[in-house]
Short mmCIF file of N, CA and C in Angstrom, two decimals:
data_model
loop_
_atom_site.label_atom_id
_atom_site.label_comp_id
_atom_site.label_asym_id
_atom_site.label_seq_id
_atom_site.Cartn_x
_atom_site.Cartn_y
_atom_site.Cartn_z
N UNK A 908 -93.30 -9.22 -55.21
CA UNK A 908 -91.90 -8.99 -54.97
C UNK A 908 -91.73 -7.80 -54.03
N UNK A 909 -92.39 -6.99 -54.36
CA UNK A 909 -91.76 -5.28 -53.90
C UNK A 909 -93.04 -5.57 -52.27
N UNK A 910 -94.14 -6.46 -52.27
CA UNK A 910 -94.32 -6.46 -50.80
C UNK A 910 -93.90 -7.24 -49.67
N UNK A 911 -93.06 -8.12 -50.32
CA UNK A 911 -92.27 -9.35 -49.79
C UNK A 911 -90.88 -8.28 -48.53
N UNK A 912 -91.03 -7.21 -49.67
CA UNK A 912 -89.44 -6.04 -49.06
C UNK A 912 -90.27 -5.33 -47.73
N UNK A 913 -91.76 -5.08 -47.68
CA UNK A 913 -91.94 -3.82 -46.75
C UNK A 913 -92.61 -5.42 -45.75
N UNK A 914 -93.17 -6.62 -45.74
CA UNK A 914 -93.04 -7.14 -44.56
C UNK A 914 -91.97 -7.78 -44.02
N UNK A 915 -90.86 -7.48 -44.76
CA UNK A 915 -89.67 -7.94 -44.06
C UNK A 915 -88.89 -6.88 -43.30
N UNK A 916 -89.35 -5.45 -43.96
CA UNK A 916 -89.09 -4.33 -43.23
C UNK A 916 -89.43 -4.37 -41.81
N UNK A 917 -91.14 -4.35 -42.20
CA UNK A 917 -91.88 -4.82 -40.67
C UNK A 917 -91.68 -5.43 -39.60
N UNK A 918 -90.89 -6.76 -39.67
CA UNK A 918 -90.81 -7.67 -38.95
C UNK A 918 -89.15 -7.00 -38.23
N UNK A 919 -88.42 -6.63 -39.10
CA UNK A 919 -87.03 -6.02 -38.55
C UNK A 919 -87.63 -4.97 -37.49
N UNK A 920 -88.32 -3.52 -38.05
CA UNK A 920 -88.58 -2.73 -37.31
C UNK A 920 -89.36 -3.15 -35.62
N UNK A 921 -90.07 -4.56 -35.87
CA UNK A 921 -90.63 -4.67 -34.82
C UNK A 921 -89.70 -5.39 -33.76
N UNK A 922 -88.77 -6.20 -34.13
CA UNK A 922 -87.76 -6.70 -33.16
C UNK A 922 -86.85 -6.06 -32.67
N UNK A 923 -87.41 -6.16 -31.28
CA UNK A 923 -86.66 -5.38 -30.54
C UNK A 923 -85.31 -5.16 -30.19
N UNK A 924 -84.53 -6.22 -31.14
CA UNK A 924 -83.67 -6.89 -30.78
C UNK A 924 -82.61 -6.33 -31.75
N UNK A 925 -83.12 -5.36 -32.89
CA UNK A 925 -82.57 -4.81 -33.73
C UNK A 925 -81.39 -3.61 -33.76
N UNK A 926 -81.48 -2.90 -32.48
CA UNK A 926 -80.18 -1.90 -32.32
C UNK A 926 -81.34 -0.78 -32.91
N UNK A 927 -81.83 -0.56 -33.31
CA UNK A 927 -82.45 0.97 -33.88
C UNK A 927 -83.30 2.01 -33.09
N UNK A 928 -82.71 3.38 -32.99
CA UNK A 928 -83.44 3.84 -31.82
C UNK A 928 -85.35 3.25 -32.21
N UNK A 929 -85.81 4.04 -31.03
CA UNK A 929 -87.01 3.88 -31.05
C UNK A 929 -87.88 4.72 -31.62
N UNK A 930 -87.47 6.03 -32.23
CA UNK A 930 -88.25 6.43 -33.29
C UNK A 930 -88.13 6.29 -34.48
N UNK A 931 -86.79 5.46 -34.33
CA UNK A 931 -86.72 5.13 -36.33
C UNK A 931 -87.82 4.24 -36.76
N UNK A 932 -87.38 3.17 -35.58
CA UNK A 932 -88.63 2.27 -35.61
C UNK A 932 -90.48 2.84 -35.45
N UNK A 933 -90.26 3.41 -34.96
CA UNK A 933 -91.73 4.16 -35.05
C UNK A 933 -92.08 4.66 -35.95
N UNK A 934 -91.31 5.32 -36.57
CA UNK A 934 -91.58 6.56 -38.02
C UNK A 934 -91.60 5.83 -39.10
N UNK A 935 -90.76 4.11 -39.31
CA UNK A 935 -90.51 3.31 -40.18
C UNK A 935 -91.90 2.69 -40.00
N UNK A 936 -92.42 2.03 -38.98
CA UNK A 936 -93.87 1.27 -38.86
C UNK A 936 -94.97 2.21 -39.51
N UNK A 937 -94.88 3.79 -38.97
CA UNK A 937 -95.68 4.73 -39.52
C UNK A 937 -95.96 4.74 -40.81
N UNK A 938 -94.65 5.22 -41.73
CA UNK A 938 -94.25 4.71 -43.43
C UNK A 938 -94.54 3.29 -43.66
N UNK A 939 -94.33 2.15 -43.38
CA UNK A 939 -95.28 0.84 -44.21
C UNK A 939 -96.83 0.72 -44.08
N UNK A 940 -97.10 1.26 -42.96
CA UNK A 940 -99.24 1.59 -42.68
C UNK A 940 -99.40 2.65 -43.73
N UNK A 941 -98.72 3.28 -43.72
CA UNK A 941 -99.06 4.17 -45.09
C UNK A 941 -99.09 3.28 -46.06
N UNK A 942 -97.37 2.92 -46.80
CA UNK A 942 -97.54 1.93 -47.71
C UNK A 942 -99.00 1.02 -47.73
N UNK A 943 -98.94 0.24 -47.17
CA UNK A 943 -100.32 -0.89 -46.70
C UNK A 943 -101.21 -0.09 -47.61
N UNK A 944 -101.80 1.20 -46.86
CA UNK A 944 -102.99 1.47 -47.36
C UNK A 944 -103.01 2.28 -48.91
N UNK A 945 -101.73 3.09 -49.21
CA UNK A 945 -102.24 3.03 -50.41
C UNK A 945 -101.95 2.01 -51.34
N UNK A 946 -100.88 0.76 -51.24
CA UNK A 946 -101.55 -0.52 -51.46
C UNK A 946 -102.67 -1.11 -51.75
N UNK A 947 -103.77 -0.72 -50.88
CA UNK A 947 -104.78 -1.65 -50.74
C UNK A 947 -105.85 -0.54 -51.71
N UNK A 948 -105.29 0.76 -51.68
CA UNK A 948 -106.37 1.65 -52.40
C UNK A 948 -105.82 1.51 -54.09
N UNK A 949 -104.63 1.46 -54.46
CA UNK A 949 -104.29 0.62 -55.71
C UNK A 949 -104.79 -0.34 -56.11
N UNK A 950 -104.67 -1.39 -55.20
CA UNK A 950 -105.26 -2.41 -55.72
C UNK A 950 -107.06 -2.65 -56.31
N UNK A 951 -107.34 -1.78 -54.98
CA UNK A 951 -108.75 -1.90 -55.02
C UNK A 951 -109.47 -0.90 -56.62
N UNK A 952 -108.46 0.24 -56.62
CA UNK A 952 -108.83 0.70 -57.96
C UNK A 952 -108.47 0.01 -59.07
N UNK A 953 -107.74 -1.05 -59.08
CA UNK A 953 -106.88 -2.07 -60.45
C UNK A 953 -108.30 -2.84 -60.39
N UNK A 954 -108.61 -3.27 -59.60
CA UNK A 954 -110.26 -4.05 -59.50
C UNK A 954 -110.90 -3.49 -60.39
N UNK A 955 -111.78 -2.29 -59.98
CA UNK A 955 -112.32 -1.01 -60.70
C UNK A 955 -112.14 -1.41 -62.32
N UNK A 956 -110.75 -0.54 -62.39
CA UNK A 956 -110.53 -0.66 -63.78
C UNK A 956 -110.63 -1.98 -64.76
N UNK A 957 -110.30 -3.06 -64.16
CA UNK A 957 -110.40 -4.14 -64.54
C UNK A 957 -111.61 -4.63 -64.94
N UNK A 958 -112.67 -4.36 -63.99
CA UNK A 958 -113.95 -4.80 -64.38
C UNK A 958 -114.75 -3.81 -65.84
N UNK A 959 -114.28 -2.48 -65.57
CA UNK A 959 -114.94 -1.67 -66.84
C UNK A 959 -114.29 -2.26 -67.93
N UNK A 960 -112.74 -2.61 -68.25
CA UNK A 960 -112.01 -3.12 -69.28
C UNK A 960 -113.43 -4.11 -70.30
N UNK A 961 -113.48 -4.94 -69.18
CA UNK A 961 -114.46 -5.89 -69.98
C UNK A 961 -115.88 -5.98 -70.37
#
């Protein structure tokens, strides 16, 4: 659900077609690559934990 919101963010920030200066859009792309990665470092520790669980 909640990553469905930051690639739809993405796809707004990247069209150019959007009216938003050009560093909102920049600073906004900046903030979801963040998101992304600690995303992917969450997840990858839910792995982790998951496997000791059992």
């Amino acid at each position: 659900m909640g990553i469905g919101h930051v690639k739809r963010l993405e796809a707004v920030l990247n069209d150019k077609t959007n009216n938003l200066p050009e560093l909102v859009c920049e600073e906004g792309l900046d903030l979801v690559a963040q998101i992304s990665e600690k995303t992917a470092r969450i997840d990858s520790k839910a792995q982790k934990l998951s496997s000791l669980a059992k």
